[in-house]
Amino acid sequence: GALTIKAGSRNILVSGNAVTGISTNGIVVGGRTGPKLRPRSGFEGFEAADVRVFGNRIENVGKVPLAFLGARNSQAWSNLLSGSPGSPTLMVTDNLPVQGSRRIQSSDIRTWDNRHVTTGKKVRIDPGAVNIAIDDSGTNRWNMVTGPDVAAFKP
């Protein structure tokens, strides 16, 4: 992504940014850290934790404007999310592990008051994500606790 917070990052604030006109994802909380860049002791078990994303303008990106990949206890609010028609504007999934690394599920993610601008799906939450609450404009106040056997896709 244009801005990626990963590799055991913790207590990060992302605010007041304009991410526009790129061919990749916009802001990614978490990611795919390989075994060569393992987090230091005490920062294992998540790609990013305690991250707050608010007041950003993420538009005209080629993929997903805002994604949580292997993130824990993180929030996003009051962001403009506009991306590719073929991609959701918000995605919550695992860290899409690379060879030699382990799968980390996203958990305890909450979003509210984000503005989704798309003709496609707004929100994608993959199986395994746990305790996800989406309360954004245009998503019909969708809140759901998900688990390993649940795949939830909001149109």
Tab-separated table of C-alpha atoms in Angstrom, residues 18-101:
chain	number	residue	atom	x	y	z
A	18	ALA	CA	-4.362	12.444	1.318
A	19	VAL	CA	-3.677	9.201	-0.547
A	20	THR	CA	-4.796	9.639	-4.146
A	21	GLY	CA	-4.128	8.479	-7.691
A	22	ILE	CA	-2.118	5.315	-7.015
A	23	SER	CA	-2.431	1.819	-8.502
A	24	THR	CA	-2.062	-0.101	-5.210
A	25	ASN	CA	-3.927	-0.253	-1.892
A	26	GLY	CA	-4.285	2.992	0.057
A	27	ILE	CA	-3.661	2.564	3.815
A	28	VAL	CA	-2.891	-0.944	5.055
A	29	VAL	CA	-2.911	-1.714	8.777
A	30	GLY	CA	-0.914	-4.922	9.002
A	31	GLY	CA	0.646	-6.771	6.116
A	32	ARG	CA	2.906	-9.600	5.097
A	33	THR	CA	6.104	-9.544	7.121
A	34	GLY	CA	8.414	-12.353	6.084
A	35	PRO	CA	10.674	-14.363	8.391
A	36	LYS	CA	13.712	-12.132	7.719
A	37	LEU	CA	11.977	-9.121	9.298
A	38	ARG	CA	10.434	-10.821	12.320
A	39	PRO	CA	9.230	-8.457	15.041
A	40	ARG	CA	11.305	-8.128	18.171
A	41	SER	CA	10.344	-9.965	21.359
A	42	GLY	CA	6.985	-8.865	22.768
A	43	PHE	CA	5.650	-7.762	19.392
A	44	GLU	CA	4.804	-11.171	17.933
A	45	GLY	CA	1.293	-12.395	17.192
A	46	PHE	CA	0.142	-9.387	15.198
A	47	GLU	CA	1.242	-7.366	12.202
A	48	ALA	CA	-0.059	-4.112	13.711
A	49	ALA	CA	-1.889	-3.350	16.964
A	50	ASP	CA	-3.559	-0.359	18.580
A	51	VAL	CA	-3.602	1.625	15.331
A	52	ARG	CA	-5.980	4.566	14.868
A	53	VAL	CA	-6.784	5.785	11.354
A	54	PHE	CA	-8.944	8.913	11.096
A	55	GLY	CA	-9.555	11.992	9.011
A	56	ASN	CA	-7.794	10.686	5.896
A	57	ARG	CA	-8.834	11.107	2.263
A	58	ILE	CA	-8.155	7.886	0.371
A	59	GLU	CA	-9.493	8.119	-3.170
A	60	ASN	CA	-8.849	6.969	-6.713
A	61	VAL	CA	-6.676	4.091	-5.570
A	62	GLY	CA	-6.302	1.021	-7.766
A	63	LYS	CA	-7.230	-1.518	-5.105
A	64	VAL	CA	-8.609	-1.359	-1.545
A	65	PRO	CA	-8.592	2.116	0.082
A	66	LEU	CA	-8.342	0.781	3.673
A	67	ALA	CA	-7.322	-2.741	4.680
A	68	PHE	CA	-6.661	-4.504	7.974
A	69	LEU	CA	-4.370	-7.549	7.488
A	70	GLY	CA	-3.395	-9.383	10.665
A	71	ALA	CA	-4.262	-6.294	12.723
A	72	ARG	CA	-5.419	-6.268	16.344
A	73	ASN	CA	-7.354	-3.775	18.446
A	74	SER	CA	-7.458	-1.055	15.803
A	75	GLN	CA	-9.993	1.571	14.727
A	76	ALA	CA	-10.783	3.744	11.705
A	77	TRP	CA	-13.236	6.652	11.597
A	78	SER	CA	-14.115	9.746	9.586
A	79	ASN	CA	-12.178	8.679	6.475
A	80	LEU	CA	-13.183	9.095	2.825
A	81	LEU	CA	-12.758	5.693	1.102
A	82	SER	CA	-12.911	5.556	-2.698
A	83	GLY	CA	-11.227	2.833	-4.717
A	84	SER	CA	-11.457	0.524	-7.684
A	85	PRO	CA	-14.963	-0.684	-8.663
A	86	GLY	CA	-13.716	-4.282	-8.485
A	87	SER	CA	-12.434	-3.984	-4.914
A	88	PRO	CA	-14.183	-3.343	-1.599
A	89	THR	CA	-13.555	0.013	0.055
A	90	LEU	CA	-12.755	-1.663	3.392
A	91	MET	CA	-11.240	-5.114	3.879
A	92	VAL	CA	-10.541	-7.114	7.046
A	93	THR	CA	-8.584	-10.332	6.570
A	94	ASP	CA	-5.581	-12.275	7.806
A	95	ASN	CA	-2.036	-11.236	6.978
A	96	LEU	CA	-1.871	-13.262	3.735
A	97	PRO	CA	1.293	-14.957	5.004
A	98	VAL	CA	4.397	-15.373	2.899
A	99	GLN	CA	6.333	-18.640	2.934
A	100	GLY	CA	7.958	-19.200	6.305
A	101	SER	CA	5.630	-16.928	8.247
